[in-house]
Amino acid sequence: MQLILFGPPGVGKGTQAKKLSAKYGIPHISTGDILREAVKNKTALGIRAQEIMQRGELVPDDIMVGIVRDTLKKPRCKTGFILDGFPRSLGQAESLNKILAELKINNIYIINITASEEELIKRLTNRRACKSCGSIFNYKEIKDKKECPVCHADNSFYQRNDDKEDVIRNRLKVYSSTTKPVLQYYKKHNYVIDINGLQEIEEVTNNILSALSNMKNN
Ligand code: AMP
């Protein structure tokens, strides 16, 4: 199965992608995670991407398309994949169509997760990541603020630079101006599954699973 998880920053694409990846046994491809890893390892890509990401802007299409093309061609993506954070511009969507044609994939499900802007700002400013395992949490919901509940690292929580409020506002602006038109593009050419992201995590997952199973049975 090939899936695109679409939606604004903070809507829960990453969380849902991890759950769907475990459920279907297909890789979760987060372009944001790929870039953060490159920044951490100070590769040429990381050095170039770091400043752009810190401003909440988009890394140029040619770079992103190259990364996604290389990733989707890997054997681990043969039985399917979940794209999280790509495509984010019309150029990326058009290039993805070409990549899918090269890979002879003609059926891709697009899931659009929705939430209001106030909710997204609230969620993103409360978001903390673990330096050690990369898991993302709502800081208010972590009971022991000193220990990561996933990998048990000590004092490993930090706020990503791009989760600071001024950067978040810019990311939402970029989403409206550049990424949202991708949704209109898909709505013209494909069937898009809309999912309300303002529910409990499990409920969102169940709604996605049942929508996908309806699609497959039709
Ligand atoms: P994310 O974790 O998906 O919100 O991505 C974090 C940041 O990485 C974004 O704010 C962008 O700066 C960059 N990024 C991730 N995916 C893309 C993409 N498809 N195109 C351009 N920039 C991206």
Short mmCIF file of C-alpha atoms and ligand atoms in Angstrom, two decimals:
data_model
loop_
_atom_site.label_atom_id
_atom_site.label_comp_id
_atom_site.label_asym_id
_atom_site.label_seq_id
_atom_site.Cartn_x
_atom_site.Cartn_y
_atom_site.Cartn_z
CA MET A 1 0.00 0.00 0.00
CA GLN A 2 1.21 3.50 -0.87
CA LEU A 3 -0.01 6.38 1.29
CA ILE A 4 0.49 10.12 1.48
CA LEU A 5 -0.27 11.72 4.84
CA PHE A 6 -1.18 15.30 4.20
CA GLY A 7 -1.93 18.16 6.61
CA PRO A 8 -0.49 21.21 8.36
CA PRO A 9 2.47 21.04 10.75
CA GLY A 10 1.45 19.69 14.15
CA VAL A 11 -1.68 17.89 13.00
CA GLY A 12 -0.27 14.47 13.94
CA LYS A 13 1.00 13.13 10.60
CA GLY A 14 4.16 11.69 12.17
CA THR A 15 2.28 10.00 15.02
CA GLN A 16 -0.25 8.45 12.66
CA ALA A 17 2.41 7.47 10.12
CA LYS A 18 4.29 5.49 12.81
CA LYS A 19 1.11 3.62 13.77
CA LEU A 20 0.15 2.87 10.16
CA SER A 21 3.72 1.81 9.40
CA ALA A 22 3.58 -0.75 12.25
CA LYS A 23 0.11 -1.92 11.23
CA TYR A 24 0.84 -2.43 7.53
CA GLY A 25 4.56 -3.28 7.85
CA ILE A 26 5.60 -0.59 5.37
CA PRO A 27 8.24 2.13 5.90
CA HIS A 28 7.42 5.58 7.24
CA ILE A 29 9.22 8.16 5.15
CA SER A 30 9.32 11.52 6.87
CA THR A 31 11.20 14.11 4.85
CA GLY A 32 11.47 16.25 8.02
CA ASP A 33 13.18 13.35 9.86
CA ILE A 34 15.54 12.74 6.93
CA LEU A 35 16.54 16.42 7.00
CA ARG A 36 16.92 16.50 10.81
CA GLU A 37 19.19 13.45 10.62
CA ALA A 38 21.29 15.21 7.95
CA VAL A 39 21.52 18.32 10.16
CA LYS A 40 22.57 16.18 13.14
CA ASN A 41 25.27 14.46 11.06
CA LYS A 42 26.39 17.78 9.52
CA THR A 43 26.27 16.38 5.98
CA ALA A 44 26.36 18.80 3.01
CA LEU A 45 22.56 18.51 2.81
CA GLY A 46 22.23 19.12 6.56
CA ILE A 47 24.40 22.22 6.47
CA ARG A 48 22.33 23.63 3.60
CA ALA A 49 18.96 22.67 5.13
CA GLN A 50 19.59 23.82 8.70
CA GLU A 51 19.07 27.56 8.24
CA ILE A 52 16.07 27.07 5.98
CA MET A 53 14.41 24.79 8.53
CA GLN A 54 15.16 27.18 11.39
CA ARG A 55 13.23 29.88 9.54
CA GLY A 56 10.31 27.51 8.92
CA GLU A 57 10.81 27.82 5.14
CA LEU A 58 10.87 24.99 2.59
CA VAL A 59 14.03 23.27 1.37
CA PRO A 60 14.21 23.66 -2.47
CA ASP A 61 12.14 21.23 -4.52
CA ASP A 62 15.05 19.76 -6.50
CA ILE A 63 16.78 18.63 -3.30
CA MET A 64 13.60 17.16 -1.81
CA VAL A 65 12.59 15.39 -5.01
CA GLY A 66 16.07 13.83 -5.26
CA ILE A 67 15.84 12.53 -1.67
CA VAL A 68 12.37 11.07 -2.20
CA ARG A 69 13.24 9.52 -5.56
CA ASP A 70 16.30 7.76 -4.05
CA THR A 71 14.30 6.58 -1.03
CA LEU A 72 11.29 5.23 -2.95
CA LYS A 73 13.59 3.26 -5.25
CA LYS A 74 15.06 1.32 -2.31
CA PRO A 75 14.02 -2.34 -1.97
CA ARG A 76 12.41 -1.66 1.43
CA CYS A 77 9.78 0.49 -0.32
CA LYS A 78 8.84 -2.24 -2.80
CA THR A 79 5.71 -3.39 -0.95
CA GLY A 80 4.60 0.11 -0.02
CA PHE A 81 5.42 3.25 1.95
CA ILE A 82 3.90 6.13 3.89
CA LEU A 83 5.00 9.60 2.84
CA ASP A 84 4.86 12.15 5.67
CA GLY A 85 5.72 15.76 4.83
CA PHE A 86 6.03 15.27 1.06
CA PRO A 87 4.84 16.64 -1.34
CA ARG A 88 4.74 20.15 0.07
CA SER A 89 4.53 22.19 -3.16
CA LEU A 90 2.89 21.79 -6.57
CA GLY A 91 6.33 21.18 -8.10
CA GLN A 92 6.95 18.33 -5.64
CA ALA A 93 3.50 16.84 -6.37
CA GLU A 94 4.16 16.87 -10.12
CA SER A 95 7.60 15.31 -9.64
CA LEU A 96 6.09 12.65 -7.37
CA ASN A 97 3.66 11.72 -10.15
CA LYS A 98 6.64 11.12 -12.44
CA ILE A 99 8.47 9.05 -9.80
CA LEU A 100 5.35 6.93 -9.23
CA ALA A 101 4.99 6.41 -12.99
CA GLU A 102 8.67 5.32 -13.18
CA LEU A 103 7.97 2.84 -10.36
CA LYS A 104 4.73 1.72 -12.08
CA ILE A 105 2.63 2.65 -9.06
CA ASN A 106 -0.81 3.75 -10.15
CA ASN A 107 -2.76 3.69 -6.93
CA ILE A 108 -1.87 5.94 -4.02
CA TYR A 109 -4.14 6.86 -1.12
CA ILE A 110 -4.11 10.44 0.12
CA ILE A 111 -5.13 11.10 3.70
CA ASN A 112 -5.73 14.70 4.67
CA ILE A 113 -5.67 15.27 8.44
CA THR A 114 -7.32 18.52 9.52
CA ALA A 115 -7.24 20.81 12.62
CA SER A 116 -7.78 24.49 13.38
CA GLU A 117 -4.85 26.91 13.43
CA GLU A 118 -5.24 27.75 17.18
CA GLU A 119 -5.12 24.06 18.05
CA LEU A 120 -1.99 23.58 15.93
CA ILE A 121 -0.18 26.49 17.59
CA LYS A 122 -1.12 25.14 21.02
CA ARG A 123 0.09 21.65 20.15
CA LEU A 124 3.34 22.72 18.52
CA THR A 125 4.42 25.10 21.28
CA ASN A 126 3.83 22.29 23.83
CA ARG A 127 5.71 19.76 21.75
CA ARG A 128 9.02 18.35 22.98
CA ALA A 129 11.31 15.81 21.33
CA CYS A 130 13.68 13.31 22.92
CA LYS A 131 17.29 14.01 21.90
CA SER A 132 18.12 10.37 22.22
CA CYS A 133 15.35 8.47 20.35
CA GLY A 134 13.59 11.28 18.48
CA SER A 135 10.12 10.50 19.91
CA ILE A 136 7.76 13.46 20.07
CA PHE A 137 5.60 14.24 23.11
CA ASN A 138 3.10 16.75 24.41
CA TYR A 139 5.13 18.18 27.29
CA LYS A 140 2.03 18.69 29.44
CA GLU A 141 1.21 14.99 29.22
CA ILE A 142 4.63 13.69 30.24
CA LYS A 143 4.45 12.58 33.88
CA ASP A 144 8.17 12.27 34.59
CA LYS A 145 9.76 15.32 32.95
CA LYS A 146 13.25 13.87 33.51
CA GLU A 147 12.99 10.51 31.78
CA CYS A 148 11.92 9.68 28.22
CA PRO A 149 9.06 7.15 28.48
CA VAL A 150 10.19 5.46 25.25
CA CYS A 151 13.99 5.04 25.54
CA HIS A 152 14.41 6.00 29.25
CA ALA A 153 17.15 8.54 28.46
CA ASP A 154 17.73 11.10 31.25
CA ASN A 155 16.94 14.78 30.74
CA SER A 156 16.67 14.34 27.00
CA PHE A 157 13.65 16.54 26.21
CA TYR A 158 14.20 19.61 24.06
CA GLN A 159 12.12 22.02 22.01
CA ARG A 160 12.91 21.82 18.32
CA ASN A 161 13.98 25.21 16.95
CA ASP A 162 11.18 25.03 14.43
CA ASP A 163 8.62 24.55 17.24
CA LYS A 164 9.23 28.05 18.66
CA GLU A 165 6.15 30.25 18.26
CA ASP A 166 7.42 32.73 15.64
CA VAL A 167 8.76 29.88 13.50
CA ILE A 168 5.49 27.96 13.90
CA ARG A 169 3.54 30.96 12.61
CA ASN A 170 5.83 31.10 9.59
CA ARG A 171 5.46 27.34 8.98
CA LEU A 172 1.68 27.74 9.03
CA LYS A 173 1.93 30.68 6.60
CA VAL A 174 4.11 28.60 4.26
CA TYR A 175 1.61 25.75 4.59
CA SER A 176 -1.30 27.99 3.51
CA SER A 177 0.53 29.63 0.62
CA THR A 178 2.57 26.76 -0.83
CA THR A 179 1.42 23.42 0.54
CA LYS A 180 -2.37 23.83 0.69
CA PRO A 181 -2.63 24.23 -3.11
CA VAL A 182 -1.27 20.66 -3.34
CA LEU A 183 -4.48 19.49 -1.68
CA GLN A 184 -6.61 21.24 -4.31
CA TYR A 185 -4.43 19.61 -6.97
CA TYR A 186 -5.00 16.16 -5.50
CA LYS A 187 -8.71 16.80 -4.99
CA LYS A 188 -8.95 17.43 -8.75
CA HIS A 189 -7.07 14.27 -9.75
CA ASN A 190 -7.47 11.74 -6.92
CA TYR A 191 -9.85 10.78 -4.15
CA VAL A 192 -8.73 12.43 -0.90
CA ILE A 193 -9.73 10.93 2.47
CA ASP A 194 -10.43 13.75 4.96
CA ILE A 195 -9.85 12.88 8.62
CA ASN A 196 -10.59 15.08 11.64
CA GLY A 197 -7.29 15.38 13.54
CA LEU A 198 -8.91 16.90 16.66
CA GLN A 199 -9.67 13.55 18.26
CA GLU A 200 -7.80 11.12 20.45
CA ILE A 201 -4.79 9.59 18.67
CA GLU A 202 -6.37 6.10 18.68
CA GLU A 203 -9.61 7.43 17.25
CA VAL A 204 -7.80 9.20 14.41
CA THR A 205 -5.94 5.95 13.64
CA ASN A 206 -9.17 3.93 13.66
CA ASN A 207 -10.86 6.42 11.35
CA ILE A 208 -7.95 6.20 8.92
CA LEU A 209 -7.95 2.40 9.02
CA SER A 210 -11.67 2.14 8.40
CA ALA A 211 -11.56 4.71 5.57
CA LEU A 212 -8.72 2.77 3.92
CA SER A 213 -10.51 -0.53 4.28
CA ASN A 214 -13.66 0.98 2.68
CA MET A 215 -11.55 2.30 -0.19
CA LYS A 216 -9.93 -1.10 -0.76
CA ASN A 217 -13.30 -2.86 -0.75
CA ASN A 218 -14.81 -0.48 -3.31
P1 AMP B 1 8.38 18.44 9.28
O1 AMP B 1 8.99 17.69 10.40
O2 AMP B 1 7.74 17.56 8.24
O3 AMP B 1 7.43 19.53 9.74
O4 AMP B 1 9.58 19.18 8.52
C1 AMP B 1 10.44 20.08 9.18
C2 AMP B 1 11.04 21.06 8.20
O5 AMP B 1 11.80 20.35 7.20
C3 AMP B 1 10.03 21.87 7.39
O6 AMP B 1 9.57 23.00 8.10
C4 AMP B 1 10.86 22.25 6.16
O7 AMP B 1 11.78 23.28 6.46
C5 AMP B 1 11.66 20.97 5.93
N1 AMP B 1 10.94 20.03 5.04
C6 AMP B 1 10.43 18.81 5.35
N2 AMP B 1 9.84 18.24 4.29
C7 AMP B 1 9.97 19.11 3.27
C8 AMP B 1 9.55 19.12 1.91
N3 AMP B 1 8.84 18.10 1.38
N4 AMP B 1 9.86 20.18 1.15
C9 AMP B 1 10.58 21.22 1.65
N5 AMP B 1 10.99 21.29 2.92
C10 AMP B 1 10.70 20.25 3.74
#
